[in-house]
Amino acid sequence: MARLFFLVCLALSALVSPPAQLQARAHAQLLSTDPPSGAVLAAAPSVIRFSFNEPVSPVLVRWLGPDDQPLAAGSPVSRDGTLEIPAPTNPPQGTHLITVRVMSLDGHAVPVSLAFSIG
C-alpha cells in the first residue's frame, strides 16, 4: 500500500512540476559596459558597448549630454549578447548618461544605464 501511495505521489508530482526546459528563464543581465560606468575619458568614444549574458534586442536608446539635452546616437546593433551604440558626432565634454531598454530572450524588457564623462 505504501508503495502504491509513493507511485501515485510521484506521478502527480511529475504532472504538477514542469520539466526544467519549460521553467521560466531569468531576464538578461548586464555583464559589463565599455567604457565602464563612471569612467572619465580624455576623448569621446566612437561606440558604446553593453554586454549581456544572452542575446538581446534593443527597444529604446536615449543619450543625454552634459546639459541634459538628448543627443542623436547612431542606430544600435545587437550581436551575440553585445549591444553596440555608435556615438553622436562630436559629443560635448562633460557627463553623459545613456539609458537603454532591451528585450530579453524571455520576452521581458530590461532597463540599464551608463554614465561616463568626456574631458
GROMACS .gro file of N, CA and C in nm:
model
  357
    1MET      N    1   0.081  -0.119   0.000
    1MET     CA    2   0.000   0.000   0.000
    1MET      C    3   0.086   0.127   0.000
    2ALA      N    4   0.193   0.124   0.080
    2ALA     CA    5   0.282   0.240   0.086
    2ALA      C    6   0.349   0.261  -0.050
    3ARG      N    7   0.383   0.149  -0.115
    3ARG     CA    8   0.448   0.160  -0.247
    3ARG      C    9   0.352   0.222  -0.348
    4LEU      N   10   0.226   0.183  -0.347
    4LEU     CA   11   0.127   0.239  -0.438
    4LEU      C   12   0.107   0.388  -0.410
    5PHE      N   13   0.103   0.425  -0.283
    5PHE     CA   14   0.090   0.566  -0.246
    5PHE      C   15   0.209   0.645  -0.298
    6PHE      N   16   0.330   0.591  -0.284
    6PHE     CA   17   0.452   0.656  -0.331
    6PHE      C   18   0.446   0.676  -0.484
    7LEU      N   19   0.404   0.574  -0.557
    7LEU     CA   20   0.397   0.584  -0.703
    7LEU      C   21   0.292   0.686  -0.748
    8VAL      N   22   0.180   0.693  -0.679
    8VAL     CA   23   0.077   0.791  -0.711
    8VAL      C   24   0.130   0.932  -0.686
    9CYS      N   25   0.199   0.952  -0.574
    9CYS     CA   26   0.257   1.084  -0.543
    9CYS      C   27   0.362   1.122  -0.646
   10LEU      N   28   0.443   1.026  -0.687
   10LEU     CA   29   0.546   1.051  -0.787
   10LEU      C   30   0.482   1.091  -0.921
   11ALA      N   31   0.378   1.021  -0.960
   11ALA     CA   32   0.310   1.052  -1.086
   11ALA      C   33   0.245   1.190  -1.079
   12LEU      N   34   0.183   1.224  -0.968
   12LEU     CA   35   0.121   1.355  -0.953
   12LEU      C   36   0.225   1.467  -0.954
   13SER      N   37   0.338   1.443  -0.891
   13SER     CA   38   0.441   1.548  -0.890
   13SER      C   39   0.498   1.569  -1.030
   14ALA      N   40   0.506   1.466  -1.111
   14ALA     CA   41   0.552   1.481  -1.249
   14ALA      C   42   0.453   1.563  -1.331
   15LEU      N   43   0.325   1.550  -1.301
   15LEU     CA   44   0.224   1.628  -1.372
   15LEU      C   45   0.223   1.774  -1.328
   16VAL      N   46   0.247   1.798  -1.200
   16VAL     CA   47   0.240   1.932  -1.145
   16VAL      C   48   0.368   2.011  -1.173
   17SER      N   49   0.486   1.948  -1.167
   17SER     CA   50   0.613   2.017  -1.187
   17SER      C   51   0.650   2.016  -1.334
   18PRO      N   52   0.670   2.133  -1.394
   18PRO     CA   53   0.709   2.137  -1.535
   18PRO      C   54   0.854   2.092  -1.552
   19PRO      N   55   0.887   2.037  -1.667
   19PRO     CA   56   1.025   1.999  -1.692
   19PRO      C   57   1.116   2.121  -1.685
   20ALA      N   58   1.244   2.100  -1.662
   20ALA     CA   59   1.341   2.209  -1.645
   20ALA      C   60   1.341   2.303  -1.766
   21GLN      N   61   1.329   2.250  -1.887
   21GLN     CA   62   1.335   2.336  -2.004
   21GLN      C   63   1.213   2.425  -2.019
   22LEU      N   64   1.104   2.395  -1.948
   22LEU     CA   65   0.984   2.477  -1.957
   22LEU      C   66   0.975   2.581  -1.845
   23GLN      N   67   1.064   2.571  -1.746
   23GLN     CA   68   1.060   2.667  -1.637
   23GLN      C   69   1.106   2.803  -1.687
   24ALA      N   70   1.058   2.906  -1.621
   24ALA     CA   71   1.089   3.043  -1.663
   24ALA      C   72   1.238   3.071  -1.660
   25ARG      N   73   1.285   3.137  -1.764
   25ARG     CA   74   1.425   3.179  -1.769
   25ARG      C   75   1.439   3.311  -1.695
   26ALA      N   76   1.560   3.338  -1.650
   26ALA     CA   77   1.587   3.468  -1.589
   26ALA      C   78   1.601   3.572  -1.698
   27HIS      N   79   1.576   3.697  -1.662
   27HIS     CA   80   1.592   3.806  -1.757
   27HIS      C   81   1.740   3.823  -1.793
   28ALA      N   82   1.766   3.891  -1.904
   28ALA     CA   83   1.903   3.921  -1.943
   28ALA      C   84   1.967   4.005  -1.833
   29GLN      N   85   2.096   3.981  -1.810
   29GLN     CA   86   2.169   4.056  -1.709
   29GLN      C   87   2.286   4.127  -1.774
   30LEU      N   88   2.306   4.251  -1.736
   30LEU     CA   89   2.418   4.328  -1.786
   30LEU      C   90   2.546   4.277  -1.721
   31LEU      N   91   2.645   4.241  -1.804
   31LEU     CA   92   2.773   4.192  -1.753
   31LEU      C   93   2.877   4.302  -1.745
   32SER      N   94   2.882   4.389  -1.846
   32SER     CA   95   2.981   4.496  -1.846
   32SER      C   96   2.943   4.602  -1.949
   33THR      N   97   3.011   4.715  -1.939
   33THR     CA   98   2.995   4.822  -2.038
   33THR      C   99   3.134   4.869  -2.080
   34ASP      N  100   3.140   4.923  -2.200
   34ASP     CA  101   3.264   4.982  -2.249
   34ASP      C  102   3.228   5.116  -2.312
   35PRO      N  103   3.263   5.226  -2.249
   35PRO     CA  104   3.350   5.241  -2.133
   35PRO      C  105   3.278   5.196  -2.005
   36PRO      N  106   3.358   5.170  -1.900
   36PRO     CA  107   3.296   5.132  -1.773
   36PRO      C  108   3.216   5.248  -1.714
   37SER      N  109   3.117   5.216  -1.636
   37SER     CA  110   3.036   5.318  -1.571
   37SER      C  111   3.124   5.402  -1.480
   38GLY      N  112   3.109   5.534  -1.489
   38GLY     CA  113   3.186   5.625  -1.406
   38GLY      C  114   3.320   5.665  -1.465
   39ALA      N  115   3.354   5.612  -1.582
   39ALA     CA  116   3.484   5.641  -1.644
   39ALA      C  117   3.493   5.788  -1.684
   40VAL      N  118   3.615   5.841  -1.677
   40VAL     CA  119   3.643   5.975  -1.728
   40VAL      C  120   3.740   5.955  -1.845
   41LEU      N  121   3.694   5.991  -1.965
   41LEU     CA  122   3.769   5.966  -2.087
   41LEU      C  123   3.832   6.095  -2.139
   42ALA      N  124   3.953   6.085  -2.190
   42ALA     CA  125   4.020   6.202  -2.249
   42ALA      C  126   3.953   6.243  -2.379
   43ALA      N  127   3.905   6.145  -2.455
   43ALA     CA  128   3.840   6.171  -2.584
   43ALA      C  129   3.710   6.092  -2.590
   44ALA      N  130   3.621   6.137  -2.675
   44ALA     CA  131   3.492   6.070  -2.691
   44ALA      C  132   3.510   5.932  -2.754
   45PRO      N  133   3.436   5.832  -2.705
   45PRO     CA  134   3.442   5.700  -2.768
   45PRO      C  135   3.366   5.702  -2.900
   46SER      N  136   3.403   5.614  -2.990
   46SER     CA  137   3.332   5.606  -3.118
   46SER      C  138   3.208   5.518  -3.106
   47VAL      N  139   3.210   5.427  -3.010
   47VAL     CA  140   3.098   5.335  -2.990
   47VAL      C  141   3.089   5.300  -2.842
   48ILE      N  142   2.967   5.277  -2.796
   48ILE     CA  143   2.941   5.234  -2.659
   48ILE      C  144   2.894   5.089  -2.666
   49ARG      N  145   2.945   5.005  -2.575
   49ARG     CA  146   2.907   4.862  -2.576
   49ARG      C  147   2.847   4.823  -2.441
   50PHE      N  148   2.733   4.755  -2.450
   50PHE     CA  149   2.669   4.692  -2.335
   50PHE      C  150   2.676   4.542  -2.359
   51SER      N  151   2.739   4.467  -2.268
   51SER     CA  152   2.750   4.321  -2.283
   51SER      C  153   2.656   4.252  -2.185
   52PHE      N  154   2.574   4.162  -2.240
   52PHE     CA  155   2.475   4.089  -2.162
   52PHE      C  156   2.509   3.940  -2.160
   53ASN      N  157   2.444   3.867  -2.072
   53ASN     CA  158   2.466   3.722  -2.060
   53ASN      C  159   2.389   3.641  -2.164
   54GLU      N  160   2.314   3.709  -2.250
   54GLU     CA  161   2.237   3.641  -2.355
   54GLU      C  162   2.209   3.743  -2.466
   55PRO      N  163   2.172   3.698  -2.583
   55PRO     CA  164   2.136   3.792  -2.689
   55PRO      C  165   2.015   3.877  -2.647
   56VAL      N  166   2.018   4.004  -2.685
   56VAL     CA  167   1.909   4.096  -2.655
   56VAL      C  168   1.872   4.174  -2.781
   57SER      N  169   1.754   4.232  -2.778
   57SER     CA  170   1.708   4.318  -2.888
   57SER      C  171   1.687   4.458  -2.832
   58PRO      N  172   1.744   4.560  -2.895
   58PRO     CA  173   1.723   4.696  -2.844
   58PRO      C  174   1.579   4.742  -2.865
   59VAL      N  175   1.525   4.806  -2.764
   59VAL     CA  176   1.390   4.860  -2.771
   59VAL      C  177   1.396   5.013  -2.769
   60LEU      N  178   1.480   5.067  -2.682
   60LEU     CA  179   1.490   5.212  -2.665
   60LEU      C  180   1.632   5.247  -2.627
   61VAL      N  181   1.688   5.351  -2.690
   61VAL     CA  182   1.818   5.405  -2.655
   61VAL      C  183   1.802   5.555  -2.641
   62ARG      N  184   1.846   5.608  -2.528
   62ARG     CA  185   1.839   5.752  -2.505
   62ARG      C  186   1.974   5.800  -2.453
   63TRP      N  187   2.032   5.897  -2.521
   63TRP     CA  188   2.163   5.951  -2.485
   63TRP      C  189   2.144   6.096  -2.446
   64LEU      N  190   2.175   6.129  -2.321
   64LEU     CA  191   2.166   6.266  -2.273
   64LEU      C  192   2.305   6.322  -2.254
   65GLY      N  193   2.327   6.442  -2.306
   65GLY     CA  194   2.456   6.509  -2.291
   65GLY      C  195   2.466   6.583  -2.159
   66PRO      N  196   2.576   6.657  -2.140
   66PRO     CA  197   2.600   6.728  -2.015
   66PRO      C  198   2.492   6.827  -1.975
   67ASP      N  199   2.422   6.884  -2.071
   67ASP     CA  200   2.316   6.980  -2.041
   67ASP      C  201   2.179   6.914  -2.034
   68ASP      N  202   2.176   6.782  -2.020
   68ASP     CA  203   2.053   6.702  -2.015
   68ASP      C  204   1.972   6.708  -2.142
   69GLN      N  205   2.034   6.748  -2.251
   69GLN     CA  206   1.966   6.751  -2.380
   69GLN      C  207   1.994   6.620  -2.454
   70PRO      N  208   1.894   6.563  -2.522
   70PRO     CA  209   1.917   6.440  -2.598
   70PRO      C  210   2.017   6.462  -2.711
   71LEU      N  211   2.104   6.363  -2.730
   71LEU     CA  212   2.199   6.363  -2.841
   71LEU      C  213   2.159   6.251  -2.937
   72ALA      N  214   2.183   6.273  -3.065
   72ALA     CA  215   2.145   6.174  -3.167
   72ALA      C  216   2.256   6.072  -3.184
   73ALA      N  217   2.239   5.958  -3.119
   73ALA     CA  218   2.334   5.847  -3.136
   73ALA      C  219   2.296   5.769  -3.261
   74GLY      N  220   2.390   5.688  -3.310
   74GLY     CA  221   2.361   5.604  -3.426
   74GLY      C  222   2.267   5.490  -3.391
   75SER      N  223   2.226   5.415  -3.491
   75SER     CA  224   2.135   5.302  -3.469
   75SER      C  225   2.206   5.190  -3.395
   76PRO      N  226   2.145   5.138  -3.288
   76PRO     CA  227   2.207   5.030  -3.212
   76PRO      C  228   2.211   4.899  -3.292
   77VAL      N  229   2.316   4.823  -3.268
   77VAL     CA  230   2.334   4.691  -3.332
   77VAL      C  231   2.356   4.589  -3.221
   78SER      N  232   2.282   4.479  -3.226
   78SER     CA  233   2.295   4.375  -3.125
   78SER      C  234   2.349   4.247  -3.189
   79ARG      N  235   2.460   4.198  -3.131
   79ARG     CA  236   2.521   4.073  -3.179
   79ARG      C  237   2.567   3.989  -3.061
   80ASP      N  238   2.521   3.866  -3.053
   80ASP     CA  239   2.571   3.769  -2.954
   80ASP      C  240   2.579   3.825  -2.812
   81GLY      N  241   2.478   3.897  -2.769
   81GLY     CA  242   2.476   3.947  -2.633
   81GLY      C  243   2.545   4.082  -2.614
   82THR      N  244   2.598   4.140  -2.720
   82THR     CA  245   2.661   4.272  -2.711
   82THR      C  246   2.580   4.373  -2.791
   83LEU      N  247   2.540   4.480  -2.724
   83LEU     CA  248   2.468   4.588  -2.789
   83LEU      C  249   2.567   4.701  -2.813
   84GLU      N  250   2.584   4.741  -2.939
   84GLU     CA  251   2.675   4.849  -2.974
   84GLU      C  252   2.594   4.970  -3.019
   85ILE      N  253   2.631   5.086  -2.963
   85ILE     CA  254   2.562   5.211  -2.996
   85ILE      C  255   2.667   5.309  -3.048
   86PRO      N  256   2.662   5.345  -3.176
   86PRO     CA  257   2.756   5.444  -3.229
   86PRO      C  258   2.734   5.579  -3.160
   87ALA      N  259   2.844   5.642  -3.122
   87ALA     CA  260   2.838   5.771  -3.052
   87ALA      C  261   2.793   5.882  -3.147
   88PRO      N  262   2.731   5.986  -3.091
   88PRO     CA  263   2.696   6.102  -3.173
   88PRO      C  264   2.824   6.166  -3.228
   89THR      N  265   2.811   6.241  -3.334
   89THR     CA  266   2.924   6.313  -3.390
   89THR      C  267   2.963   6.426  -3.296
   90ASN      N  268   3.090   6.432  -3.260
   90ASN     CA  269   3.145   6.538  -3.174
   90ASN      C  270   3.064   6.562  -3.047
   91PRO      N  271   3.050   6.460  -2.961
   91PRO     CA  272   2.976   6.483  -2.838
   91PRO      C  273   3.051   6.583  -2.749
   92PRO      N  274   2.980   6.669  -2.677
   92PRO     CA  275   3.045   6.771  -2.595
   92PRO      C  276   3.115   6.711  -2.473
   93GLN      N  277   3.210   6.784  -2.418
   93GLN     CA  278   3.274   6.741  -2.295
   93GLN      C  279   3.176   6.753  -2.179
   94GLY      N  280   3.193   6.666  -2.082
   94GLY     CA  281   3.107   6.665  -1.965
   94GLY      C  282   3.052   6.525  -1.941
   95THR      N  283   2.955   6.515  -1.853
   95THR     CA  284   2.898   6.386  -1.815
   95THR      C  285   2.782   6.350  -1.907
   96HIS      N  286   2.786   6.225  -1.954
   96HIS     CA  287   2.684   6.172  -2.044
   96HIS      C  288   2.610   6.058  -1.975
   97LEU      N  289   2.483   6.047  -2.002
   97LEU     CA  290   2.401   5.939  -1.948
   97LEU      C  291   2.332   5.868  -2.064
   98ILE      N  292   2.353   5.738  -2.071
   98ILE     CA  293   2.287   5.657  -2.174
   98ILE      C  294   2.194   5.560  -2.102
   99THR      N  295   2.067   5.564  -2.138
   99THR     CA  296   1.971   5.468  -2.086
   99THR      C  297   1.924   5.382  -2.201
  100VAL      N  298   1.915   5.254  -2.174
  100VAL     CA  299   1.881   5.156  -2.277
  100VAL      C  300   1.776   5.062  -2.220
  101ARG      N  301   1.682   5.026  -2.304
  101ARG     CA  302   1.587   4.920  -2.270
  101ARG      C  303   1.601   4.814  -2.377
  102VAL      N  304   1.627   4.691  -2.334
  102VAL     CA  305   1.644   4.580  -2.428
  102VAL      C  306   1.540   4.473  -2.398
  103MET      N  307   1.511   4.392  -2.498
  103MET     CA  308   1.419   4.280  -2.483
  103MET      C  309   1.501   4.155  -2.458
  104SER      N  310   1.473   4.088  -2.349
  104SER     CA  311   1.539   3.965  -2.309
  104SER      C  312   1.484   3.848  -2.390
  105LEU      N  313   1.555   3.737  -2.393
  105LEU     CA  314   1.506   3.619  -2.463
  105LEU      C  315   1.373   3.569  -2.408
  106ASP      N  316   1.348   3.595  -2.279
  106ASP     CA  317   1.221   3.550  -2.219
  106ASP      C  318   1.107   3.648  -2.247
  107GLY      N  319   1.135   3.755  -2.325
  107GLY     CA  320   1.030   3.848  -2.364
  107GLY      C  321   1.010   3.966  -2.270
  108HIS      N  322   1.092   3.977  -2.167
  108HIS     CA  323   1.079   4.088  -2.074
  108HIS      C  324   1.174   4.202  -2.110
  109ALA      N  325   1.127   4.324  -2.092
  109ALA     CA  326   1.211   4.442  -2.114
  109ALA      C  327   1.303   4.461  -1.993
  110VAL      N  328   1.429   4.489  -2.022
  110VAL     CA  329   1.529   4.508  -1.916
  110VAL      C  330   1.593   4.646  -1.935
  111PRO      N  331   1.578   4.735  -1.835
  111PRO     CA  332   1.639   4.867  -1.845
  111PRO      C  333   1.780   4.866  -1.785
  112VAL      N  334   1.875   4.934  -1.851
  112VAL     CA  335   2.010   4.951  -1.798
  112VAL      C  336   2.055   5.093  -1.832
  113SER      N  337   2.157   5.140  -1.761
  113SER     CA  338   2.207   5.274  -1.790
  113SER      C  339   2.358   5.278  -1.768
  114LEU      N  340   2.418   5.381  -1.825
  114LEU     CA  341   2.562   5.402  -1.817
  114LEU      C  342   2.589   5.551  -1.808
  115ALA      N  343   2.671   5.592  -1.713
  115ALA     CA  344   2.714   5.732  -1.701
  115ALA      C  345   2.866   5.735  -1.713
  116PHE      N  346   2.918   5.826  -1.793
  116PHE     CA  347   3.062   5.847  -1.807
  116PHE      C  348   3.085   5.991  -1.844
  117SER      N  349   3.209   6.035  -1.833
  117SER     CA  350   3.243   6.173  -1.865
  117SER      C  351   3.350   6.181  -1.972
  118ILE      N  352   3.344   6.288  -2.049
  118ILE     CA  353   3.445   6.315  -2.152
  118ILE      C  354   3.515   6.444  -2.110
  119GLY      N  355   3.647   6.440  -2.110
  119GLY     CA  356   3.726   6.560  -2.077
  119GLY      C  357   3.773   6.566  -1.936
   0.00000   0.00000   0.00000
